[in-house]
Short mmCIF file of C-alpha atoms and ligand atoms in Angstrom, two decimals:
data_model
loop_
_atom_site.label_atom_id
_atom_site.label_comp_id
_atom_site.label_asym_id
_atom_site.label_seq_id
_atom_site.Cartn_x
_atom_site.Cartn_y
_atom_site.Cartn_z
CA MET A 146 -9.18 -31.48 -52.81
CA ALA A 147 -10.38 -29.37 -49.88
CA LYS A 148 -8.06 -28.42 -46.85
CA ILE A 149 -9.88 -28.20 -43.81
CA LEU A 150 -8.23 -26.94 -40.78
CA ILE A 151 -9.48 -27.42 -37.23
CA LEU A 152 -8.28 -25.31 -34.85
CA GLY A 153 -8.34 -26.62 -31.10
CA GLY A 154 -7.94 -30.13 -29.80
CA GLY A 155 -10.82 -30.37 -27.16
CA PHE A 156 -14.15 -32.30 -27.17
CA GLY A 157 -15.40 -30.00 -30.35
CA GLY A 158 -11.98 -30.29 -32.45
CA VAL A 159 -11.71 -34.18 -32.03
CA ILE A 160 -15.28 -34.65 -32.34
CA ALA A 161 -15.30 -32.30 -35.71
CA ALA A 162 -12.06 -34.16 -36.81
CA GLU A 163 -13.54 -37.69 -36.30
CA SER A 164 -16.89 -36.86 -37.89
CA LEU A 165 -15.15 -35.27 -40.90
CA VAL A 166 -12.95 -38.65 -41.30
CA ALA A 167 -16.19 -40.55 -40.97
CA LYS A 168 -17.74 -38.73 -44.01
CA LEU A 169 -15.05 -37.57 -46.31
CA GLY A 170 -12.93 -39.64 -49.06
CA HIS A 171 -8.91 -39.88 -48.69
CA ASP A 172 -8.95 -36.99 -51.07
CA HIS A 173 -9.45 -34.20 -48.85
CA GLN A 174 -6.74 -33.26 -46.27
CA ILE A 175 -7.93 -32.45 -42.67
CA THR A 176 -5.46 -31.03 -40.28
CA LEU A 177 -6.13 -30.27 -36.39
CA LEU A 178 -4.38 -27.63 -34.93
CA SER A 179 -3.86 -27.02 -31.05
CA ARG A 180 -1.61 -25.78 -28.26
CA ASN A 181 -0.26 -28.90 -27.33
CA ARG A 182 -0.45 -32.91 -27.71
CA GLN A 183 -2.88 -33.55 -25.02
CA PHE A 184 -6.51 -33.76 -24.77
CA VAL A 185 -7.88 -33.34 -21.49
CA PHE A 186 -11.23 -35.03 -20.54
CA TYR A 187 -12.38 -32.24 -18.33
CA PRO A 188 -15.29 -33.52 -16.36
CA ALA A 189 -12.76 -35.83 -14.52
CA LEU A 190 -10.91 -33.25 -13.14
CA VAL A 191 -12.78 -32.98 -9.92
CA LYS A 192 -12.26 -36.65 -9.28
CA LEU A 193 -8.27 -35.90 -10.24
CA ALA A 194 -8.16 -32.89 -7.48
CA PHE A 195 -9.82 -35.61 -5.11
CA GLY A 196 -7.14 -38.44 -5.93
CA LYS A 197 -9.97 -40.76 -7.65
CA CYS A 198 -8.26 -41.04 -10.64
CA GLN A 199 -4.44 -40.27 -11.84
CA ARG A 200 -3.18 -37.53 -14.53
CA GLU A 201 -2.81 -40.70 -17.25
CA ASP A 202 -6.75 -41.43 -16.89
CA VAL A 203 -7.69 -37.91 -18.01
CA CYS A 204 -5.06 -36.82 -20.73
CA PHE A 205 -4.78 -38.65 -24.18
CA ASP A 206 -2.01 -38.04 -26.70
CA LEU A 207 -3.95 -36.18 -29.55
CA ARG A 208 -1.27 -37.04 -32.36
CA ARG A 209 -1.50 -40.48 -31.48
CA THR A 210 -5.23 -40.84 -31.43
CA LEU A 211 -5.75 -38.51 -34.71
CA LEU A 212 -3.19 -40.32 -36.83
CA ASN A 213 -5.05 -43.31 -36.14
CA ARG A 214 -8.18 -41.83 -37.79
CA ARG A 215 -6.06 -40.09 -40.64
CA VAL A 216 -5.65 -36.59 -39.51
CA ASN A 217 -2.71 -34.53 -39.47
CA PHE A 218 -1.89 -32.98 -36.09
CA ILE A 219 0.08 -29.59 -35.46
CA ALA A 220 0.83 -28.58 -32.11
CA ALA A 221 1.03 -24.81 -32.22
CA GLU A 222 -0.49 -21.42 -31.03
CA VAL A 223 -2.92 -19.81 -33.22
CA THR A 224 -2.70 -16.34 -32.99
CA ARG A 225 -4.87 -14.51 -36.00
CA ILE A 226 -7.33 -15.87 -38.87
CA ASP A 227 -7.28 -13.92 -41.98
CA PRO A 228 -10.76 -14.83 -43.20
CA LEU A 229 -10.50 -12.80 -46.46
CA ALA A 230 -7.27 -14.62 -47.49
CA ARG A 231 -8.32 -17.66 -46.07
CA LYS A 232 -4.85 -17.87 -43.83
CA VAL A 233 -4.37 -18.85 -40.09
CA THR A 234 -1.43 -17.42 -38.40
CA ILE A 235 0.56 -19.86 -36.26
CA ASP A 236 3.56 -19.42 -33.69
CA HIS A 237 5.23 -20.84 -30.59
CA GLY A 238 5.07 -24.29 -32.14
CA GLU A 239 6.68 -27.13 -34.60
CA VAL A 240 5.53 -25.04 -37.44
CA GLU A 241 5.36 -21.23 -37.65
CA GLY A 242 3.87 -18.84 -39.94
CA GLN A 243 0.86 -18.98 -42.18
CA LEU A 244 -1.58 -22.08 -43.27
CA PRO A 245 -3.97 -21.50 -45.65
CA TYR A 246 -7.17 -23.42 -45.86
CA ASP A 247 -10.41 -23.85 -47.52
CA TYR A 248 -12.87 -24.69 -44.67
CA LEU A 249 -12.16 -23.60 -41.27
CA ILE A 250 -13.80 -25.02 -37.92
CA PHE A 251 -12.77 -22.79 -34.72
CA ALA A 252 -13.02 -25.07 -31.34
CA MET A 253 -10.40 -22.91 -29.22
CA GLY A 254 -12.68 -23.12 -26.13
CA ARG A 255 -13.10 -20.32 -23.64
CA ARG A 256 -10.36 -18.34 -21.47
CA LEU A 257 -10.34 -17.74 -17.97
CA ALA A 258 -10.63 -13.77 -17.30
CA THR A 259 -9.14 -13.99 -13.63
CA GLU A 260 -8.15 -10.42 -14.21
CA ARG A 261 -11.71 -9.38 -13.86
CA ILE A 262 -11.79 -10.12 -10.30
CA ALA A 263 -9.06 -8.44 -8.14
CA GLY A 264 -6.89 -10.87 -6.26
CA PHE A 265 -7.99 -14.26 -7.92
CA TYR A 266 -4.84 -15.22 -9.46
CA GLU A 267 -3.06 -14.71 -6.09
CA ASN A 268 -5.47 -15.96 -3.72
CA ALA A 269 -8.11 -18.55 -5.54
CA ARG A 270 -7.53 -21.94 -6.68
CA HIS A 271 -9.50 -23.54 -9.38
CA VAL A 272 -10.12 -26.97 -11.07
CA LEU A 273 -10.38 -25.85 -14.57
CA ASN A 274 -6.67 -27.50 -15.96
CA VAL A 275 -4.75 -30.31 -15.06
CA GLU A 276 -2.08 -28.41 -13.07
CA LYS A 277 -4.63 -26.54 -10.98
CA ALA A 278 -6.75 -29.33 -10.21
CA LEU A 279 -3.84 -31.10 -8.59
CA GLU A 280 -2.60 -28.12 -6.69
CA PHE A 281 -6.35 -27.72 -5.43
CA GLY A 282 -6.00 -31.44 -4.51
CA ALA A 283 -3.10 -30.41 -2.32
CA ALA A 284 -4.93 -27.72 -0.73
CA VAL A 285 -7.98 -30.77 0.11
CA ALA A 286 -5.09 -32.84 1.53
CA ALA A 287 -4.03 -30.06 3.97
CA PHE A 288 -7.18 -29.02 5.08
CA ARG A 289 -8.43 -30.46 8.45
CA GLU A 290 -10.81 -27.75 9.89
CA GLY A 291 -12.68 -24.27 9.35
CA ARG A 292 -14.25 -23.20 6.16
CA ALA A 293 -14.36 -24.27 2.91
CA VAL A 294 -15.89 -22.25 0.02
CA PHE A 295 -16.54 -23.19 -3.48
CA GLY A 296 -18.55 -20.64 -5.89
CA GLN A 297 -18.75 -19.29 -9.54
CA CYS A 298 -17.79 -15.31 -10.26
CA PRO A 299 -20.08 -13.68 -12.38
CA GLY A 300 -19.53 -14.75 -16.14
CA ALA A 301 -17.87 -18.10 -14.97
CA ARG A 302 -20.71 -20.44 -16.95
CA LEU A 303 -19.98 -23.95 -15.38
CA PRO A 304 -21.98 -25.22 -12.32
CA VAL A 305 -20.87 -28.84 -12.47
CA PRO A 306 -17.53 -28.77 -10.65
CA VAL A 307 -18.54 -26.42 -8.09
CA PHE A 308 -21.33 -28.86 -6.69
CA GLU A 309 -19.01 -31.95 -7.33
CA SER A 310 -16.05 -30.59 -5.35
CA ALA A 311 -18.14 -29.24 -2.60
CA PHE A 312 -20.15 -32.99 -2.58
CA ALA A 313 -16.60 -34.68 -2.70
CA LEU A 314 -15.10 -32.41 0.18
CA SER A 315 -17.87 -33.38 2.25
CA ARG A 316 -17.70 -37.09 1.54
CA LEU A 317 -13.67 -37.32 2.21
CA LEU A 318 -14.19 -35.37 5.69
CA LYS A 319 -16.93 -37.75 6.61
CA GLU A 320 -14.51 -40.79 5.65
CA SER A 321 -11.74 -39.43 7.70
CA GLY A 322 -14.02 -38.67 10.77
CA GLY A 323 -13.44 -34.73 10.21
CA ARG A 324 -16.69 -33.22 8.84
CA GLU A 325 -17.78 -32.11 12.24
CA HIS A 326 -14.58 -29.92 11.91
CA ALA A 327 -15.63 -28.15 8.86
CA GLU A 328 -18.09 -25.71 7.60
CA ILE A 329 -19.16 -26.24 3.57
CA PHE A 330 -20.52 -23.16 1.65
CA VAL A 331 -21.33 -23.05 -2.13
CA ILE A 332 -21.68 -19.42 -3.28
CA SER A 333 -23.72 -18.21 -6.50
CA PRO A 334 -23.64 -14.85 -8.36
CA ASP A 335 -27.32 -15.49 -9.25
CA PRO A 336 -30.53 -14.25 -7.17
CA PRO A 337 -32.46 -16.90 -5.64
CA GLY A 338 -34.76 -18.73 -8.20
CA GLY A 339 -31.71 -18.06 -10.85
CA GLN A 340 -29.30 -20.57 -9.71
CA LEU A 341 -27.12 -22.57 -12.01
CA GLY A 342 -27.33 -20.28 -15.18
CA VAL A 343 -30.69 -21.40 -16.35
CA PHE A 344 -33.01 -23.68 -13.83
CA ASP A 345 -33.75 -22.93 -10.40
CA LEU A 346 -32.02 -24.78 -7.46
CA THR A 347 -34.28 -27.82 -7.57
CA ARG A 348 -35.87 -29.84 -4.90
CA GLU A 349 -33.34 -32.67 -5.43
CA MET A 350 -30.42 -30.26 -5.13
CA ARG A 351 -31.48 -29.12 -2.00
CA LYS A 352 -31.78 -32.85 -0.87
CA ALA A 353 -28.39 -33.23 -1.61
CA LEU A 354 -27.40 -30.14 -0.06
CA ASP A 355 -29.11 -30.83 3.11
CA PHE A 356 -28.09 -34.35 3.22
CA HIS A 357 -24.11 -32.95 3.05
CA ARG A 358 -24.93 -29.97 5.51
CA ILE A 359 -23.85 -27.62 2.87
CA GLU A 360 -24.99 -24.16 2.98
CA PHE A 361 -25.94 -22.74 -0.28
CA VAL A 362 -25.51 -18.73 -0.52
CA PRO A 363 -27.26 -17.31 -3.63
CA ASP A 364 -26.75 -13.36 -4.78
CA PHE A 365 -23.21 -13.32 -4.17
CA PRO A 366 -21.52 -11.52 -7.14
CA ILE A 367 -17.85 -11.72 -6.36
CA GLU A 368 -15.95 -8.60 -6.43
CA ARG A 369 -12.52 -9.22 -4.83
CA VAL A 370 -10.68 -12.01 -3.28
CA THR A 371 -7.98 -11.64 -0.21
CA ALA A 372 -5.83 -14.51 1.67
CA GLY A 373 -8.89 -14.59 4.00
CA ALA A 374 -12.08 -13.99 2.24
CA VAL A 375 -14.13 -13.73 -0.62
CA LEU A 376 -15.90 -10.34 -1.00
CA ALA A 377 -19.53 -9.34 -3.14
CA LYS A 378 -20.29 -6.41 -4.95
CA ASN A 379 -23.02 -5.81 -2.79
CA GLY A 380 -21.04 -5.57 0.31
CA ARG A 381 -21.29 -9.08 1.61
CA ALA A 382 -17.88 -10.84 2.75
CA ILE A 383 -17.16 -14.72 3.72
CA ASP A 384 -14.00 -15.91 5.15
CA PHE A 385 -12.57 -19.04 4.40
CA ASN A 386 -9.75 -21.52 5.14
CA LEU A 387 -10.26 -23.64 1.77
CA LEU A 388 -11.38 -21.85 -1.49
CA MET A 389 -12.12 -23.00 -4.84
CA LEU A 390 -13.76 -20.88 -7.46
CA LEU A 391 -14.43 -20.41 -10.99
CA PRO A 392 -13.35 -17.46 -12.72
CA PRO A 393 -15.38 -15.48 -15.10
CA PHE A 394 -15.29 -16.93 -19.00
CA GLN A 395 -14.49 -15.62 -21.93
CA GLY A 396 -14.39 -16.60 -25.80
CA SER A 397 -11.35 -17.30 -27.15
CA PRO A 398 -9.18 -14.11 -27.90
CA VAL A 399 -8.31 -15.32 -31.26
CA SER A 400 -12.21 -14.47 -32.26
CA ALA A 401 -11.26 -10.82 -32.35
CA SER A 402 -9.53 -11.77 -35.95
CA LEU A 403 -12.84 -12.94 -37.11
CA GLY A 404 -14.64 -9.16 -36.45
CA VAL A 405 -17.70 -11.02 -35.52
CA ALA A 406 -17.52 -11.72 -31.74
CA ASN A 407 -19.64 -10.00 -29.09
CA ASP A 408 -18.28 -8.01 -26.21
CA ASP A 409 -17.38 -11.01 -24.19
CA SER A 410 -15.48 -12.57 -27.46
CA TYR A 411 -17.76 -15.36 -27.90
CA ILE A 412 -18.44 -16.05 -31.76
CA GLN A 413 -21.95 -15.42 -33.35
CA VAL A 414 -22.91 -18.57 -35.11
CA ASP A 415 -26.47 -19.82 -37.13
CA THR A 416 -27.84 -22.76 -36.08
CA SER A 417 -25.73 -24.50 -39.01
CA MET A 418 -22.52 -23.50 -36.75
CA ARG A 419 -21.73 -21.27 -39.51
CA VAL A 420 -19.92 -17.88 -38.41
CA ILE A 421 -22.14 -15.55 -39.20
CA GLY A 422 -21.10 -12.99 -41.85
CA ARG A 423 -17.91 -15.08 -42.76
CA GLN A 424 -17.44 -17.59 -45.47
CA ARG A 425 -16.20 -21.12 -45.17
CA ILE A 426 -15.85 -20.72 -41.37
CA TYR A 427 -17.34 -22.55 -38.71
CA ALA A 428 -17.59 -22.46 -34.84
CA VAL A 429 -17.85 -24.92 -32.29
CA GLY A 430 -17.91 -25.47 -28.58
CA ASP A 431 -17.40 -23.04 -25.72
CA CYS A 432 -16.04 -20.46 -27.99
CA VAL A 433 -19.71 -20.02 -29.20
CA ASP A 434 -22.40 -17.20 -28.63
CA PHE A 435 -25.05 -19.62 -26.60
CA SER A 436 -27.07 -18.94 -23.48
CA GLY A 437 -26.55 -20.56 -20.23
CA PRO A 438 -23.80 -22.94 -19.08
CA LYS A 439 -20.94 -24.16 -21.38
CA LEU A 440 -20.93 -28.02 -21.46
CA GLY A 441 -18.80 -30.58 -23.21
CA HIS A 442 -22.24 -32.33 -24.89
CA MET A 443 -22.93 -28.82 -26.66
CA ALA A 444 -19.50 -29.09 -27.79
CA VAL A 445 -19.95 -32.54 -29.28
CA ARG A 446 -23.22 -32.02 -31.09
CA GLN A 447 -22.02 -28.42 -32.61
CA ALA A 448 -18.85 -30.53 -33.94
CA GLU A 449 -21.18 -32.77 -35.58
CA VAL A 450 -23.30 -30.65 -37.33
CA ALA A 451 -20.34 -28.15 -38.28
CA ALA A 452 -18.68 -31.52 -39.68
CA ALA A 453 -21.69 -32.49 -41.29
CA ASN A 454 -22.25 -29.24 -43.09
CA VAL A 455 -18.63 -28.52 -44.01
CA CYS A 456 -19.08 -31.97 -46.24
CA ALA A 457 -22.16 -30.34 -47.71
CA GLU A 458 -20.41 -27.01 -48.35
CA ILE A 459 -17.72 -28.99 -50.47
CA GLU A 460 -20.29 -30.80 -52.44
CA ASP A 461 -22.05 -27.01 -52.92
CA LYS A 462 -25.19 -28.46 -50.85
CA ALA A 463 -27.16 -26.43 -48.32
CA PRO A 464 -26.84 -27.20 -44.62
CA VAL A 465 -27.92 -30.66 -44.05
CA ALA A 466 -27.72 -30.54 -39.89
CA HIS A 467 -28.75 -27.84 -37.42
CA TYR A 468 -27.97 -27.58 -34.11
CA ALA A 469 -30.98 -27.46 -31.44
CA HIS A 470 -29.44 -25.57 -28.08
CA GLU A 471 -30.55 -27.64 -25.04
CA LEU A 472 -28.57 -28.29 -21.63
CA ARG A 473 -28.06 -31.70 -20.22
CA LEU A 474 -25.84 -32.10 -17.10
CA VAL A 475 -24.64 -34.73 -14.67
CA ILE A 476 -23.86 -33.34 -11.14
CA ASP A 477 -22.13 -36.47 -9.59
CA GLU A 478 -22.73 -36.24 -5.80
CA GLY A 479 -21.05 -39.76 -5.59
CA GLY A 480 -23.93 -41.76 -4.48
CA SER A 481 -27.57 -41.85 -4.70
CA ASP A 482 -28.10 -38.05 -4.55
CA SER A 483 -26.73 -37.75 -8.33
CA ILE A 484 -28.57 -35.26 -10.29
CA TYR A 485 -29.33 -35.46 -14.09
CA VAL A 486 -30.90 -32.14 -15.61
CA HIS A 487 -32.31 -31.68 -19.00
CA ASN A 488 -33.52 -28.25 -20.01
CA ASP A 489 -34.40 -26.83 -23.32
CA PRO A 490 -34.37 -23.21 -23.22
CA ASN A 491 -36.98 -22.57 -26.03
CA VAL A 492 -39.70 -24.52 -24.22
CA ASP A 493 -41.23 -22.62 -21.22
CA GLU A 494 -41.45 -25.73 -18.95
CA PRO A 495 -39.41 -26.18 -16.11
CA ALA A 496 -36.30 -28.50 -16.29
CA ASN A 497 -36.62 -32.35 -16.25
CA VAL A 498 -34.92 -33.45 -13.29
CA SER A 499 -33.99 -37.21 -12.21
CA GLN A 500 -31.77 -38.26 -8.93
CA GLY A 501 -30.18 -41.34 -8.04
CA LEU A 502 -26.66 -43.46 -8.12
CA PHE A 503 -27.45 -44.51 -12.12
CA TRP A 504 -26.25 -41.02 -12.91
CA SER A 505 -22.97 -41.48 -11.06
CA TRP A 506 -22.78 -44.67 -12.73
CA ALA A 507 -23.81 -43.01 -16.09
CA LYS A 508 -20.95 -40.55 -15.96
CA LEU A 509 -18.47 -42.79 -15.05
CA ALA A 510 -19.83 -44.98 -18.19
CA GLN A 511 -19.30 -42.01 -20.40
CA GLU A 512 -15.29 -41.27 -18.96
CA LYS A 513 -14.90 -44.76 -19.57
CA TRP A 514 -15.99 -44.48 -23.22
CA TRP A 515 -14.21 -41.59 -23.83
CA GLN A 516 -10.95 -43.36 -22.45
CA ALA A 517 -11.21 -46.32 -24.86
CA ALA A 518 -12.19 -44.39 -27.68
CA HIS A 519 -9.47 -42.10 -27.78
CA SER A 520 -6.62 -43.18 -25.52
C1 FAD B 41 -13.64 -29.18 -14.15
C2 FAD B 41 -14.63 -29.32 -15.21
C3 FAD B 41 -15.99 -30.14 -15.35
C4 FAD B 41 -16.73 -30.28 -16.31
N1 FAD B 41 -17.52 -31.07 -16.35
C5 FAD B 41 -18.63 -30.96 -17.65
C6 FAD B 41 -19.51 -31.93 -17.13
O1 FAD B 41 -20.11 -32.51 -16.53
N2 FAD B 41 -20.47 -32.22 -18.39
C7 FAD B 41 -20.14 -31.52 -19.52
O2 FAD B 41 -21.04 -31.65 -20.63
N3 FAD B 41 -19.09 -30.54 -19.72
C8 FAD B 41 -18.41 -30.60 -18.59
N4 FAD B 41 -17.37 -29.46 -18.53
C9 FAD B 41 -17.10 -28.61 -19.81
C10 FAD B 41 -16.49 -29.31 -21.00
O3 FAD B 41 -15.41 -29.78 -20.70
C11 FAD B 41 -16.41 -27.97 -21.99
O4 FAD B 41 -17.50 -27.33 -22.37
C12 FAD B 41 -15.63 -28.73 -23.30
O5 FAD B 41 -14.17 -28.96 -22.82
C13 FAD B 41 -15.91 -27.60 -24.35
O6 FAD B 41 -15.08 -28.16 -25.55
P1 FAD B 41 -14.36 -27.26 -26.59
O7 FAD B 41 -13.83 -28.12 -27.55
O8 FAD B 41 -15.41 -26.22 -26.89
O9 FAD B 41 -13.25 -26.55 -25.56
P2 FAD B 41 -11.79 -27.18 -24.82
O10 FAD B 41 -12.15 -28.33 -24.69
O11 FAD B 41 -11.48 -25.89 -23.90
O12 FAD B 41 -10.72 -27.07 -26.07
C14 FAD B 41 -10.18 -25.76 -26.45
C15 FAD B 41 -9.03 -26.49 -27.32
O13 FAD B 41 -8.24 -25.46 -27.84
C16 FAD B 41 -6.95 -25.11 -28.09
N5 FAD B 41 -6.50 -23.77 -27.84
C17 FAD B 41 -6.96 -23.14 -27.06
N6 FAD B 41 -6.74 -21.73 -27.75
C18 FAD B 41 -5.76 -21.86 -28.85
C19 FAD B 41 -4.79 -21.03 -29.65
N7 FAD B 41 -4.40 -20.03 -29.39
N8 FAD B 41 -3.83 -22.18 -30.13
C20 FAD B 41 -3.94 -23.39 -30.44
N9 FAD B 41 -4.85 -24.17 -29.70
C21 FAD B 41 -5.57 -23.67 -29.00
C22 FAD B 41 -6.92 -25.75 -26.36
O14 FAD B 41 -5.63 -25.84 -25.84
C23 FAD B 41 -7.67 -26.78 -26.35
O15 FAD B 41 -7.29 -28.12 -26.50
C24 FAD B 41 -16.31 -29.29 -17.53
C25 FAD B 41 -15.39 -28.75 -17.81
C26 FAD B 41 -14.19 -28.43 -16.81
C27 FAD B 41 -13.58 -27.69 -16.67
#
């Protein structure tokens, strides 16, 4: 019997657990450890902030969902991994101490390095967890006039909620008749021509921004936030009355105990999702070292690959699945300017971009599928 431990209950951890259950017989033990009992469907947090759905629509009870799939669930904080002894140290939870494993899947996402931007914690809001999304929603509800600023700090690797929040605010103000009293800005750390991490600001995106009269400001690498202004390293500054910023991302701090993470704590893996230089350890999702934005579809595909290869390794076989890094994202503008982007960074060709109401529906359909399959 193999003991397989999965660390983290997000997209990567849950899909890894489901894939292992589908592939492995009952004689192996699968355990998922995560900080709390809830799975959060992050792509819906902008909708939550703008009152388009409720907390219970975006949070699922992990224990109930996983038990249905014959996975043990333990709510606890992982503090350390000893790759030589094959043990994980856990703390502050239902169980404390050390858990042994035969195979490990590391899926603990990324941390928000707010400390890298002076004044971020005190003066900026974000939408990267349920509580913060609801706090930002309260600030949106109180916003009547002035300047709203949305953006990513250098190292934040998630353009989707920045644009979706700007579009949602524009729509909300149009509906309430207050659009004339507000300016909306989206700021980006990247120079012109390199926006959104890996692809240029497309013709389609410009159309959507123009339609909503949203001003896009490239080359704005945020260094500091005060109570009323955002300041960039290059001396530029912009005032705000409402602010939503994504802080810099870093890999999980627990990755340090593996001894193979890069300077930003992202874990280095090969295409089979095995952690380079470590035996019987796989890593998936936002915690791994790949280029460009950090997205849920990547975590899902990486988790499927890791699960297939854990099963192969249990049977002493070579890896049977490989991950090909590519980017697929939908920016839901709320209507017919919604955008789908597909980019293969290994091919020297422009991104494939489509626009239309279909992509807004497709994103909603994906959310409904997750709800139905996991609640
Ligand atoms: C607002 C928002 C909008 C997004 N929109 C999109 C989108 O449109 N499309 C898309 O593809 N992606 C989107 N994403 C990105 C997507 O949600 C992430 O890429 C995805 O959640 C990564 O999955 P993961 O499993 O790697 O990490 P996570 O989902 O972050 O899960 C990590 C898990 O590990 C647990 N954990 C962390 N540290 C510890 C510890 N020390 N001990 C125990 N447990 C721990 C956490 O509690 C969590 O359960 C969005 C994200 C946000 C926040």
